[in-house]
PDB file of C-alpha atoms in Angstrom:
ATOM      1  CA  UNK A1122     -14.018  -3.349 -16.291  1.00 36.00           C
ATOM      2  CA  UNK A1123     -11.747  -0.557 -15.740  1.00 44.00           C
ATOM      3  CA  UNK A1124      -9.847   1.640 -18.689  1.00 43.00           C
ATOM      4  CA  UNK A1125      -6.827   0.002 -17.537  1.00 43.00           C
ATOM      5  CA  UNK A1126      -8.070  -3.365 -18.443  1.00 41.00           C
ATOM      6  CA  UNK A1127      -7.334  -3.212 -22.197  1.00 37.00           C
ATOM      7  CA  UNK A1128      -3.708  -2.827 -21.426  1.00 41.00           C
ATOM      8  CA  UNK A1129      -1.555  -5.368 -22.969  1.00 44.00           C
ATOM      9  CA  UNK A1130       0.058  -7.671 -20.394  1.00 47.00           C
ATOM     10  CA  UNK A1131       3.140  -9.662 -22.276  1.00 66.00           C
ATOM     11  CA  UNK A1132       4.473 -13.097 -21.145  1.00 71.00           C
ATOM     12  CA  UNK A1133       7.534 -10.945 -20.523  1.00 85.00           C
ATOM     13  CA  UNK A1134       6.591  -8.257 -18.250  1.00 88.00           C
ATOM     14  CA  UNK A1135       4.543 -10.990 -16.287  1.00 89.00           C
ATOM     15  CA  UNK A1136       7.448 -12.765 -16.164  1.00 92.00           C
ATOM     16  CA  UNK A1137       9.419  -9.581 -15.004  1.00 92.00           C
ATOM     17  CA  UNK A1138       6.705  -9.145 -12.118  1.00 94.00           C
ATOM     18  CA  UNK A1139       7.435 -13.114 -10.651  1.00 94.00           C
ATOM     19  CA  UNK A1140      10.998 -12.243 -10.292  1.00 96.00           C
ATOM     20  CA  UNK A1141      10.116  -9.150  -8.751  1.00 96.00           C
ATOM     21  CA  UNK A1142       7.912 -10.624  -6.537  1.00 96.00           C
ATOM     22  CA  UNK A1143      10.142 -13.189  -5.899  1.00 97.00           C
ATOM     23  CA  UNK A1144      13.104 -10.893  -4.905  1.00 97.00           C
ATOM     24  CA  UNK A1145      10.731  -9.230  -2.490  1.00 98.00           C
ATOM     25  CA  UNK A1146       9.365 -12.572  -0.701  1.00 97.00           C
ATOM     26  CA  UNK A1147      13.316 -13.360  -0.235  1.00 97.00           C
ATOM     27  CA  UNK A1148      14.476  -9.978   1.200  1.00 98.00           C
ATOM     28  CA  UNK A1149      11.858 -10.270   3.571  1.00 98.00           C
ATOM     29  CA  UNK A1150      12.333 -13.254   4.737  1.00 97.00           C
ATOM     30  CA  UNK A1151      15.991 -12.269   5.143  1.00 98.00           C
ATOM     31  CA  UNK A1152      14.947  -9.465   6.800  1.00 98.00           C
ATOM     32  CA  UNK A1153      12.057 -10.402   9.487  1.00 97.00           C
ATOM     33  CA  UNK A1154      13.409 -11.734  12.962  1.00 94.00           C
ATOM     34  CA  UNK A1155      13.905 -15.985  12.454  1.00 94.00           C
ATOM     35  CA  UNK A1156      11.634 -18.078  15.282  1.00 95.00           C
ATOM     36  CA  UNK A1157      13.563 -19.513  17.999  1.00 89.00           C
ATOM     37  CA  UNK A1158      11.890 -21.598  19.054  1.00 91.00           C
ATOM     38  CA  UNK A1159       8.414 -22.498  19.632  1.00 90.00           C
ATOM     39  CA  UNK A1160       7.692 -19.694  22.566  1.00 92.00           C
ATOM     40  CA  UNK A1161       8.799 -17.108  20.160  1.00 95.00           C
ATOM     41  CA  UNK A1162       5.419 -15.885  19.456  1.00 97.00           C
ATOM     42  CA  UNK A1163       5.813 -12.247  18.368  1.00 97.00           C
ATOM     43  CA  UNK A1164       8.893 -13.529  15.911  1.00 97.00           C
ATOM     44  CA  UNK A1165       6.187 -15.852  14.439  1.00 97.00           C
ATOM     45  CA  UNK A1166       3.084 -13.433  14.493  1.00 98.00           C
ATOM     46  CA  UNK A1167       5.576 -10.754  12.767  1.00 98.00           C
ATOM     47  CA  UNK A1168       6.395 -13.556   9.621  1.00 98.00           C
ATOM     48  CA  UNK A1169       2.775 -14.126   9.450  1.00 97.00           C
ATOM     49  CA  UNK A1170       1.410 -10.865   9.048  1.00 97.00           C
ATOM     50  CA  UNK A1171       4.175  -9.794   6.578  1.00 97.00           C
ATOM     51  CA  UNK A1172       4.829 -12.910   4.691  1.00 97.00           C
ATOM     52  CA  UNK A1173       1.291 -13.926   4.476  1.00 94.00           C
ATOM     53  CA  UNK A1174       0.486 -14.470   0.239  1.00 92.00           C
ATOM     54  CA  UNK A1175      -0.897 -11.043  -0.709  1.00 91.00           C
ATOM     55  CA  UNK A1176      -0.849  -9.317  -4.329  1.00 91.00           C
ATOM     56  CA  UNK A1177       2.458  -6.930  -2.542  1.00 96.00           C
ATOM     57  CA  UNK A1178       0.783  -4.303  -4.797  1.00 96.00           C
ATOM     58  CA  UNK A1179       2.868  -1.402  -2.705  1.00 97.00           C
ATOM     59  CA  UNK A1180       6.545  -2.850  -2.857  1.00 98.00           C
ATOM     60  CA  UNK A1181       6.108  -3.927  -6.786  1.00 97.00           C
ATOM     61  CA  UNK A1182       5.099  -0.045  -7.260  1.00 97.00           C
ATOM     62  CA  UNK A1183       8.234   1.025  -5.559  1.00 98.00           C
ATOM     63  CA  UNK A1184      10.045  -1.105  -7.282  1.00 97.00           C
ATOM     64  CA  UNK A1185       9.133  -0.052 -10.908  1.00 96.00           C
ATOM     65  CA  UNK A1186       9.035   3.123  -9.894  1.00 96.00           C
ATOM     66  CA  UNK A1187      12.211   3.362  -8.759  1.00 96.00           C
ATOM     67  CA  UNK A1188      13.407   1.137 -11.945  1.00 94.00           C
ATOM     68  CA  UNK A1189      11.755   3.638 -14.132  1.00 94.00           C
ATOM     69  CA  UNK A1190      13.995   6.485 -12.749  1.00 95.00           C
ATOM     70  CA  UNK A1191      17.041   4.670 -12.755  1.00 94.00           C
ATOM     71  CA  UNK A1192      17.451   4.196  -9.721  1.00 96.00           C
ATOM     72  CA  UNK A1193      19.848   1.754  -7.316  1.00 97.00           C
ATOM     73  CA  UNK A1194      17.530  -1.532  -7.118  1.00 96.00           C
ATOM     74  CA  UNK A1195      18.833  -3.264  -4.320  1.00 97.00           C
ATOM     75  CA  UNK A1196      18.219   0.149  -2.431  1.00 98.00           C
ATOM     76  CA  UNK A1197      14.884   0.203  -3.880  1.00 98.00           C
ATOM     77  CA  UNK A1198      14.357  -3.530  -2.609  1.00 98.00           C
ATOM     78  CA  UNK A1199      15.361  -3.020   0.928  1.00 98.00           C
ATOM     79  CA  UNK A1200      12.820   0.168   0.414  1.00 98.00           C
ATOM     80  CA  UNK A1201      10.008  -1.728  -0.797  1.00 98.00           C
ATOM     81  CA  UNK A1202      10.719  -4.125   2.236  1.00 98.00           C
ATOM     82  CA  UNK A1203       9.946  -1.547   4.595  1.00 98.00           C
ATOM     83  CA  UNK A1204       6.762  -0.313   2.947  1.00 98.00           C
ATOM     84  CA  UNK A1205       5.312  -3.724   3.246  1.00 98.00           C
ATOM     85  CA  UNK A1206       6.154  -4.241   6.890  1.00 98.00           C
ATOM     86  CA  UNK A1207       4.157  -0.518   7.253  1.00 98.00           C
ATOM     87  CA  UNK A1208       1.178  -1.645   5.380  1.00 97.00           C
ATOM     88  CA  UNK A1209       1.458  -5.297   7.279  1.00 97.00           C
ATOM     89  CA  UNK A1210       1.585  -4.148  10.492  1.00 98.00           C
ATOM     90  CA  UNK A1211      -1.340  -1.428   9.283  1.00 97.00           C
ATOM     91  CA  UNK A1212      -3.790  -4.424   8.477  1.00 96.00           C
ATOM     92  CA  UNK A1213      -2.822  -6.426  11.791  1.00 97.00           C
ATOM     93  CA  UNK A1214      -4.140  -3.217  13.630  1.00 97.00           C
ATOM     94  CA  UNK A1215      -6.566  -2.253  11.146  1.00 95.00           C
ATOM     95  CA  UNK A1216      -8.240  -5.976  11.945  1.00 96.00           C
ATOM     96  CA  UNK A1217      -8.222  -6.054  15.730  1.00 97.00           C
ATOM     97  CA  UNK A1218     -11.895  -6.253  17.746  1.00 96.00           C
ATOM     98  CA  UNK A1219     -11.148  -2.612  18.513  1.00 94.00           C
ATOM     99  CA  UNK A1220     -11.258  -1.983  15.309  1.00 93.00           C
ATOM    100  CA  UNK A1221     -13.073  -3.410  12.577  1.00 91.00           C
ATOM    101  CA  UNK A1222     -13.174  -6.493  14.369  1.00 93.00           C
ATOM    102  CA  UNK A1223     -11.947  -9.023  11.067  1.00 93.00           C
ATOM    103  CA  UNK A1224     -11.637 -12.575  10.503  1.00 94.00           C
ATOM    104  CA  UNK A1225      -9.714 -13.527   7.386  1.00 93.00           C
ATOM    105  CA  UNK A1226      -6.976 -11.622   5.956  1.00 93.00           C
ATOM    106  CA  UNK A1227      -5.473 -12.702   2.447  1.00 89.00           C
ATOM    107  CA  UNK A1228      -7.172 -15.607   2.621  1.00 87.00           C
ATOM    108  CA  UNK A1229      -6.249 -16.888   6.474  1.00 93.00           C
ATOM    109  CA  UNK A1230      -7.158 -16.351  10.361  1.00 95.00           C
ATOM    110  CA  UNK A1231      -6.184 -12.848  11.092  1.00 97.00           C
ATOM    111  CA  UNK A1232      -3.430 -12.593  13.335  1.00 97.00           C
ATOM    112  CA  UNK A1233      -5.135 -11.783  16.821  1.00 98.00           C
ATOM    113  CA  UNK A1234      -7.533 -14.526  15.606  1.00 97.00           C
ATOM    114  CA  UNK A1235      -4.151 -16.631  15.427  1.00 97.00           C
ATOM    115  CA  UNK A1236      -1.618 -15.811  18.173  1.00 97.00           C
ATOM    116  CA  UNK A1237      -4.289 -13.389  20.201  1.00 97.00           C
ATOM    117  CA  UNK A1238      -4.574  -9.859  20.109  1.00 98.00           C
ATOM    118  CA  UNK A1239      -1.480  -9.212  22.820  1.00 98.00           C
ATOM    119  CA  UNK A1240       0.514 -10.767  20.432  1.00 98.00           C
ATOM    120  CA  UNK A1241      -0.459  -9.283  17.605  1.00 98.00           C
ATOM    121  CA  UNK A1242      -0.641  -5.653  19.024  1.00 98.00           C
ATOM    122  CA  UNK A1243       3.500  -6.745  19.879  1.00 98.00           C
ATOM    123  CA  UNK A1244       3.896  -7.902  16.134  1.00 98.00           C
ATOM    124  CA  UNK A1245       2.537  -4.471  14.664  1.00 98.00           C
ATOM    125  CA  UNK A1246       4.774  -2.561  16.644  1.00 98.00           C
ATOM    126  CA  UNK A1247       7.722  -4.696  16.048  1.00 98.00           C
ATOM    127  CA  UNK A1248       7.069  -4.131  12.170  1.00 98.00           C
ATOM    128  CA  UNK A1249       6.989  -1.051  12.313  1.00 98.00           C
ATOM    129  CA  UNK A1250      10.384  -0.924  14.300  1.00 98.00           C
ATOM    130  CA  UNK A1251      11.720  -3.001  12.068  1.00 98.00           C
ATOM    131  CA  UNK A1252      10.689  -1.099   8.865  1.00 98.00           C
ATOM    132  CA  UNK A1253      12.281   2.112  10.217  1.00 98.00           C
ATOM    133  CA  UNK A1254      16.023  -0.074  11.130  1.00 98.00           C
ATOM    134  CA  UNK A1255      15.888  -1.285   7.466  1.00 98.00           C
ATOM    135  CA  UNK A1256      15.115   2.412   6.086  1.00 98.00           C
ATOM    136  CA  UNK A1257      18.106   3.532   8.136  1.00 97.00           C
ATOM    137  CA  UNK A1258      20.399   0.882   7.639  1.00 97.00           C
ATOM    138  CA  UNK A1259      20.035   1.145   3.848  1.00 98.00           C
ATOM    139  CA  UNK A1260      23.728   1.092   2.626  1.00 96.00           C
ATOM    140  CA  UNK A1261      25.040   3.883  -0.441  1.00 97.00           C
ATOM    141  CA  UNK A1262      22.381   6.636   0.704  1.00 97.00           C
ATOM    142  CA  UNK A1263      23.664  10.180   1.222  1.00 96.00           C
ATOM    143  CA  UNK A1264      23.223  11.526   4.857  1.00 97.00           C
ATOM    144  CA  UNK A1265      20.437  14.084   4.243  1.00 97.00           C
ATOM    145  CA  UNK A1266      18.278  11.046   1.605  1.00 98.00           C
ATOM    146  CA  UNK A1267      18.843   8.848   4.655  1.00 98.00           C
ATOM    147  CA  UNK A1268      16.597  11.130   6.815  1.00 98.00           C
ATOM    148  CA  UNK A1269      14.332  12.384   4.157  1.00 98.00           C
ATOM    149  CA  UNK A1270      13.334   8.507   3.958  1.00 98.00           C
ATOM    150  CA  UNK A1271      13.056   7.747   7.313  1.00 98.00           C
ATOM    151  CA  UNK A1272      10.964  10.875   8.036  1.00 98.00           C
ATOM    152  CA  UNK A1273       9.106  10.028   5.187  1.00 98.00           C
ATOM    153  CA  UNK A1274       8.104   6.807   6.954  1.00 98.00           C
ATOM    154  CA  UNK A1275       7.518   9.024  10.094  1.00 97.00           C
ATOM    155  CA  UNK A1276       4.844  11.112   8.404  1.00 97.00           C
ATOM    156  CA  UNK A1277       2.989   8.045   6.715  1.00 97.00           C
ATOM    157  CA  UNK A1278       2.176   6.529   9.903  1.00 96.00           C
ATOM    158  CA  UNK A1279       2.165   9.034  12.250  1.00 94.00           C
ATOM    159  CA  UNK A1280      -0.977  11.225  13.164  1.00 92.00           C
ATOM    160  CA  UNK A1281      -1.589  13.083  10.452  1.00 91.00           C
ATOM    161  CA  UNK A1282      -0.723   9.604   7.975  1.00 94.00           C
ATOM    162  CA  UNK A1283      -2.380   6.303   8.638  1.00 95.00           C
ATOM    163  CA  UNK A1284      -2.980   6.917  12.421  1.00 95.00           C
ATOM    164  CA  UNK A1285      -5.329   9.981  11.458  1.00 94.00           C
ATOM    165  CA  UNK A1286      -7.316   8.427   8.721  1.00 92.00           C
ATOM    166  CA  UNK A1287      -7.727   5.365  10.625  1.00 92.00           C
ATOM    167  CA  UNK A1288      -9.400   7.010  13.150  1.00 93.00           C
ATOM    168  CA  UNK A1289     -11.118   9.035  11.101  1.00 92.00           C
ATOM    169  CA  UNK A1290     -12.752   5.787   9.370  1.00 89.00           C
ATOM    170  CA  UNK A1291     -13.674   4.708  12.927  1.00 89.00           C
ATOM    171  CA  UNK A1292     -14.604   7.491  14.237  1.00 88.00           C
ATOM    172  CA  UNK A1293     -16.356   9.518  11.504  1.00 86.00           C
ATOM    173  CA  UNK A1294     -17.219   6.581   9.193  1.00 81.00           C
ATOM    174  CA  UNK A1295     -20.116   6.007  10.943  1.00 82.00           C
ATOM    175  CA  UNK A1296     -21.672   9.540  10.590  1.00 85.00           C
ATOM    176  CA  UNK A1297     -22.656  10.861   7.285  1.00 86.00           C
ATOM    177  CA  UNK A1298     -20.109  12.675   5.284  1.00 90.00           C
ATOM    178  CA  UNK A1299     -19.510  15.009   3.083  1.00 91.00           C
ATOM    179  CA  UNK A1300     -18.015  13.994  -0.483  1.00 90.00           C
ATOM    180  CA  UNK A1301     -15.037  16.109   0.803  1.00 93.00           C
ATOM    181  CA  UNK A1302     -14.515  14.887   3.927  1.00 93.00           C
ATOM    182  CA  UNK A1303     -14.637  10.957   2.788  1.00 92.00           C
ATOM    183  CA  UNK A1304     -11.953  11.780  -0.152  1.00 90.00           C
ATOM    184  CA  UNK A1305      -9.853  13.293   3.096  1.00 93.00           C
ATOM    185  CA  UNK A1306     -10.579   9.778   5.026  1.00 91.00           C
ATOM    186  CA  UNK A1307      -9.391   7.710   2.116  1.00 90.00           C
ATOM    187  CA  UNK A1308      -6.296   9.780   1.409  1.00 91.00           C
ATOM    188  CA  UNK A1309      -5.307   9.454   4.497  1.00 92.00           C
ATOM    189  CA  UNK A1310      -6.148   6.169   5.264  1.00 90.00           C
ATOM    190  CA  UNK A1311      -4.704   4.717   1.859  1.00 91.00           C
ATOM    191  CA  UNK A1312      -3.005   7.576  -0.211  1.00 94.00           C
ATOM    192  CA  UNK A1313      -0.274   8.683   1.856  1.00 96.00           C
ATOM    193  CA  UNK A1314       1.098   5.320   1.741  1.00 97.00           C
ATOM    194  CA  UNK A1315       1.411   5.601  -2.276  1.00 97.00           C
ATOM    195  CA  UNK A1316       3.034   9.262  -1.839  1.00 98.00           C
ATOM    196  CA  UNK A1317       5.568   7.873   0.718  1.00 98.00           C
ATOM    197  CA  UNK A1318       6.081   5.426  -2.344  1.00 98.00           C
ATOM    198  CA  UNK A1319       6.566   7.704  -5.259  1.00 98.00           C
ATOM    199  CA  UNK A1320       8.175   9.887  -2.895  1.00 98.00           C
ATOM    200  CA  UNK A1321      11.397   7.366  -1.794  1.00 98.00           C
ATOM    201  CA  UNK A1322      11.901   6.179  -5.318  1.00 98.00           C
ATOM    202  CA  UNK A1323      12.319   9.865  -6.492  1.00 98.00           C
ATOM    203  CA  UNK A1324      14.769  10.665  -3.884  1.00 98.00           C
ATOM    204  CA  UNK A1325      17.063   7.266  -4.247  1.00 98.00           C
ATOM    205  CA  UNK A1326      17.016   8.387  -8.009  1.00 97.00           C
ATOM    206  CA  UNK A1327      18.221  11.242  -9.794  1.00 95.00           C
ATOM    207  CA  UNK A1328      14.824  12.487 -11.457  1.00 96.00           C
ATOM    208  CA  UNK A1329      15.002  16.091 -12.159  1.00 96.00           C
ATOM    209  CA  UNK A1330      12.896  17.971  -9.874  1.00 96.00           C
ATOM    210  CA  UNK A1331       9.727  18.974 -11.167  1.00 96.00           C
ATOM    211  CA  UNK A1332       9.175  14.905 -11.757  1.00 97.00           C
ATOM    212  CA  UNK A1333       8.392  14.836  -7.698  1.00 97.00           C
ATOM    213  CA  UNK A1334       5.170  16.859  -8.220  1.00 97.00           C
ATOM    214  CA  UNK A1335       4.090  14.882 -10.869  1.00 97.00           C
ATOM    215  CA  UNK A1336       4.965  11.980  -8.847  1.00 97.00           C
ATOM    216  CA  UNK A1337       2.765  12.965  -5.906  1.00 97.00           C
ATOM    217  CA  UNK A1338      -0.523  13.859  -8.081  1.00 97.00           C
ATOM    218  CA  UNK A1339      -0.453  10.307  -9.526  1.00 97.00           C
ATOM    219  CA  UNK A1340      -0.053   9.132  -5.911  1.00 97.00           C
ATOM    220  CA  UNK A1341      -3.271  10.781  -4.746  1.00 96.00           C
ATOM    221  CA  UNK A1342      -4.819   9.693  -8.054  1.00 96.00           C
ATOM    222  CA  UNK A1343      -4.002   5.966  -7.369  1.00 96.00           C
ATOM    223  CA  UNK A1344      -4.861   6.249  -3.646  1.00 95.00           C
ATOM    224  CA  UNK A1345      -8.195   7.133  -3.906  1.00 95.00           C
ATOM    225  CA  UNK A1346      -8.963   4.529  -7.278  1.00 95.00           C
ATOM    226  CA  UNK A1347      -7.755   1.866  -4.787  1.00 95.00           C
ATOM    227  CA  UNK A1348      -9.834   2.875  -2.034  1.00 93.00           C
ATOM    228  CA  UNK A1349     -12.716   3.307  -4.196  1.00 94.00           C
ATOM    229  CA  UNK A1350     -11.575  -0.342  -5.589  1.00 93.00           C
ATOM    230  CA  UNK A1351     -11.953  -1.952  -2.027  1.00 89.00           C
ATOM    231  CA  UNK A1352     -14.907  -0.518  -1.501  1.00 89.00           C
ATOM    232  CA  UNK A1353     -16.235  -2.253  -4.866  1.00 90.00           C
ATOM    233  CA  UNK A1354     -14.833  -5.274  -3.238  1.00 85.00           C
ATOM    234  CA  UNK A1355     -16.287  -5.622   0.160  1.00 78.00           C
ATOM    235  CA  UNK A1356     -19.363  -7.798  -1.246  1.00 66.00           C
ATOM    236  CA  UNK A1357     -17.245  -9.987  -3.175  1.00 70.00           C
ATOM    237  CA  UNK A1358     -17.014 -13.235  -1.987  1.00 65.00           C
ATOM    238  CA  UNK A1359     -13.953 -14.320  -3.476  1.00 67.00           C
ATOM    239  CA  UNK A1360     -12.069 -11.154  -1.534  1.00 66.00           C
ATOM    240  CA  UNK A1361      -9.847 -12.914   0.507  1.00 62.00           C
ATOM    241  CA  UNK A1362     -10.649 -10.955   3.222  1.00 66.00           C
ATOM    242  CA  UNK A1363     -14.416 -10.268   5.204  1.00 63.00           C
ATOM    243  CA  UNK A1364     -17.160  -9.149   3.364  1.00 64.00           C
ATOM    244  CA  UNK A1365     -19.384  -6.334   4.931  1.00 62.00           C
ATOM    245  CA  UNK A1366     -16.898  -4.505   7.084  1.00 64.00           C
ATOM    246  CA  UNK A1367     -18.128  -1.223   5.498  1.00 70.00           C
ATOM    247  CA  UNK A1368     -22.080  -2.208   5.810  1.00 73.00           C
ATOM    248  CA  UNK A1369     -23.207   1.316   8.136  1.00 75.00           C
ATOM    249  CA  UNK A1370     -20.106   3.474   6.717  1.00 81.00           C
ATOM    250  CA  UNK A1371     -20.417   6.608   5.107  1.00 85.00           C
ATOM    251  CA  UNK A1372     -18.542   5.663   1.994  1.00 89.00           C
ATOM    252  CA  UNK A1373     -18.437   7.132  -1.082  1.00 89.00           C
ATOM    253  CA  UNK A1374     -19.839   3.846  -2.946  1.00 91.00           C
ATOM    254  CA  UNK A1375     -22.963   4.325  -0.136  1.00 87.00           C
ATOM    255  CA  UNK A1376     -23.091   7.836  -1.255  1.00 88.00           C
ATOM    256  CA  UNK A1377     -23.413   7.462  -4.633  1.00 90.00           C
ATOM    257  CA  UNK A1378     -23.921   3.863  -5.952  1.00 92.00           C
ATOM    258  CA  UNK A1379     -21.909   1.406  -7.779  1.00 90.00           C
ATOM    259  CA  UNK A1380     -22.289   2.814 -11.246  1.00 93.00           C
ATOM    260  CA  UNK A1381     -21.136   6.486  -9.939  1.00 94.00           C
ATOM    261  CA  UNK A1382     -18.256   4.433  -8.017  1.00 93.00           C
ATOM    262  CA  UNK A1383     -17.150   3.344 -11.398  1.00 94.00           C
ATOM    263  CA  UNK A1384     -17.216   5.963 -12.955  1.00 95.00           C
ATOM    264  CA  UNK A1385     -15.097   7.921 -10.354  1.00 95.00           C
ATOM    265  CA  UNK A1386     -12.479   4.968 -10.363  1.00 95.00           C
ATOM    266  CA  UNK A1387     -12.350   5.133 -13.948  1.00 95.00           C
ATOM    267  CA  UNK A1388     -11.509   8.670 -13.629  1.00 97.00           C
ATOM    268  CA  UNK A1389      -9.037   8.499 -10.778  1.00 96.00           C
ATOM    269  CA  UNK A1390      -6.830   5.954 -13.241  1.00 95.00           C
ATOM    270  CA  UNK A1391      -7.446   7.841 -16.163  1.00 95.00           C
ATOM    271  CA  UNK A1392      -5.658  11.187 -14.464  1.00 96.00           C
ATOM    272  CA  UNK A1393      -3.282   8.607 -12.954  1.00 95.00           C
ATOM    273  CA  UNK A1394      -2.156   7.702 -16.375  1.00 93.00           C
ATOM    274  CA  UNK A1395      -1.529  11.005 -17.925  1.00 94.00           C
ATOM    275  CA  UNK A1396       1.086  11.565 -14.199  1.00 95.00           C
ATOM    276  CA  UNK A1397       2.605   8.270 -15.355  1.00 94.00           C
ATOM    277  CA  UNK A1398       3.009   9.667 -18.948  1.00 93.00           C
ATOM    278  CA  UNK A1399       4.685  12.894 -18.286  1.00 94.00           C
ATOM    279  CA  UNK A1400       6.928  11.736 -15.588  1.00 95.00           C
ATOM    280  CA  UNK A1401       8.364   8.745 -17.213  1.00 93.00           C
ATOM    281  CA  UNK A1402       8.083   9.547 -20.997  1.00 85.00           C
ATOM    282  CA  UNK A1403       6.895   6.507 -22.675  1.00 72.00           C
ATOM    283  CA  UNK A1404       7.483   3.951 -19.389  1.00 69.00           C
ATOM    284  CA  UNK A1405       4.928   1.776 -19.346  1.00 69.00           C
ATOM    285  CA  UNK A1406       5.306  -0.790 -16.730  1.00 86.00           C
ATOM    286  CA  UNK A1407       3.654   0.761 -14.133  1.00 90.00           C
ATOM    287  CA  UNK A1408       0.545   0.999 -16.751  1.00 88.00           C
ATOM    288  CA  UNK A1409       0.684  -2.515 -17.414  1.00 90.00           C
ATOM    289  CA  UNK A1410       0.974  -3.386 -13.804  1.00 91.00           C
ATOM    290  CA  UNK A1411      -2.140  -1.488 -12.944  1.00 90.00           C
ATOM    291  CA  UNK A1412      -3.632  -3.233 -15.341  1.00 88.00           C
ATOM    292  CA  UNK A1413      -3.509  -6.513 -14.246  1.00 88.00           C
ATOM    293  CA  UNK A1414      -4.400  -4.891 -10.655  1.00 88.00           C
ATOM    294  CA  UNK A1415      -7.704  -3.342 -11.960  1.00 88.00           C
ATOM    295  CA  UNK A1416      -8.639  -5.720 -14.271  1.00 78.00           C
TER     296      UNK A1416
END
């Protein structure tokens, strides 16, 4: 059990995460393509991926981030949106036979296991379209926040974002590693997500500047704890997703053990903490929320 595990979770802020939650499962359905009809396969393959049930750990963040710096929530929402079609359309790749080759994903078929991997190659890329029309279409923004945020969503998953560390896990993962070069892999392959997060609720907000930096360090804190918290997970059988996938990999948990793992995580959230303290000055919803994540 994790520091953050002693955190006090109210009714009322779990109540406050529902409605969040629930805001986000309704903006997405509004704003995924509707199915046709029954031939519209990559329409359907796109809702499944996205709207699949999953803890939506990323657009929650943004979300009380971007609450905590008082900024516009229904930008925020259409925001958060986007992130999850990036990190959906991430895992529909990420689980292809070319790649790690998955079964279940949040608890169901994967979705080349389900519509077949042309489809769900089509679906990916159609997320990720999508993701970038809702980022521009946002409505309120100033010109130049516009294109910070979409080149913000450029960066994440181009080749030095989640293209680059994924191939780096394929690639490299199955050498031996440095300590170094793994913490690169997992940054990469899971952190820059988290700084494209901080990052776009800073810039719809009016934080004063030296808040961004701050920001940022308790993105690359979180990034790696969560990495290091998958990796914890993939021999748990109640992970709603394949167990094993990193059996072979040069990970940090086979570099060091479980206990050292732990220890590292503990760490990572610890550091993570003291960003969320000095940027949002007492705050502590996004505490509470990793909380109940790390638990």
């Amino acid at each position: 059990m994790t520091a953050y595990a002693t955190a006090t979770i109210d009714s009322g802020f779990t109540e406050h995460l529902l409605q969040l939650r629930g805001a986000i499962e309704g903006r997405l359905d509004e704003l995924l393509p509707a199915v046709s009809n029954e031939r519209d396969l990559v329409a359907a393959a796109v809702r499944d991926g996205a709207l699949a049930p999953g803890k939506r750990m990323r657009p929650l963040l943004l979300l009380l981030a971007a609450n905590g710096l008082g900024a516009n929530q229904r930008q925020a929402l259409d925001l958060a949106c986007a992130i999850e079609m990036v990190h959906a359309a991430s895992l529909i790749l990420d689980d292809m036979p070319c790649m790690d080759d998955a079964q279940i994903r949040r608890g169901r078929p994967t979705v080349h296991l389900a519509f077949g991997e042309d489809i769900a190659i089509l679906a990916a890329v159609a997320l990720l379209a999508r993701a970038f029309g809702v980022v521009a279409g946002i409505e309120g923004l100033r010109p130049l926040v516009r294109t910070q945020l979409v080149e913000i969503v450029a960066n994440t998953v181009g080749s030095q974002g989640l293209v680059q560390g994924q191939l780096q896990d394929l690639r490299d993962g199955k050498n031996a590693r440095s300590e170094e070069e793994i913490a690169e892999t997992n940054n990469l392959k899971t952190g820059v997500l988290f700084s494209a997060i901080m990052d776009m609720a800073y810039l719809i907000s009016d934080a004063p500047k030296p808040v961004r930096g701050v920001l940022q360090r308790f993105a690359v804190e979180l990034g790696h704890a969560v990495q290091l918290y998958d990796d914890l997970q993939d021999a748990n059988p109640n992970n709603a997703k394949d167990q094993g996938k990193d059996d072979g990999k040069s990970t940090l948990l086979a570099l060091y053990g479980e206990e050292r793992v732990r220890e590292r995580l503990d760490g990572h959230l610890a550091r993570a903490q003291i960003c969320l303290d000095e940027a949002y000055r007492g705050d502590v919803y996004i505490g509470r929320f990793l909380g109940m994540l790390f638990a």
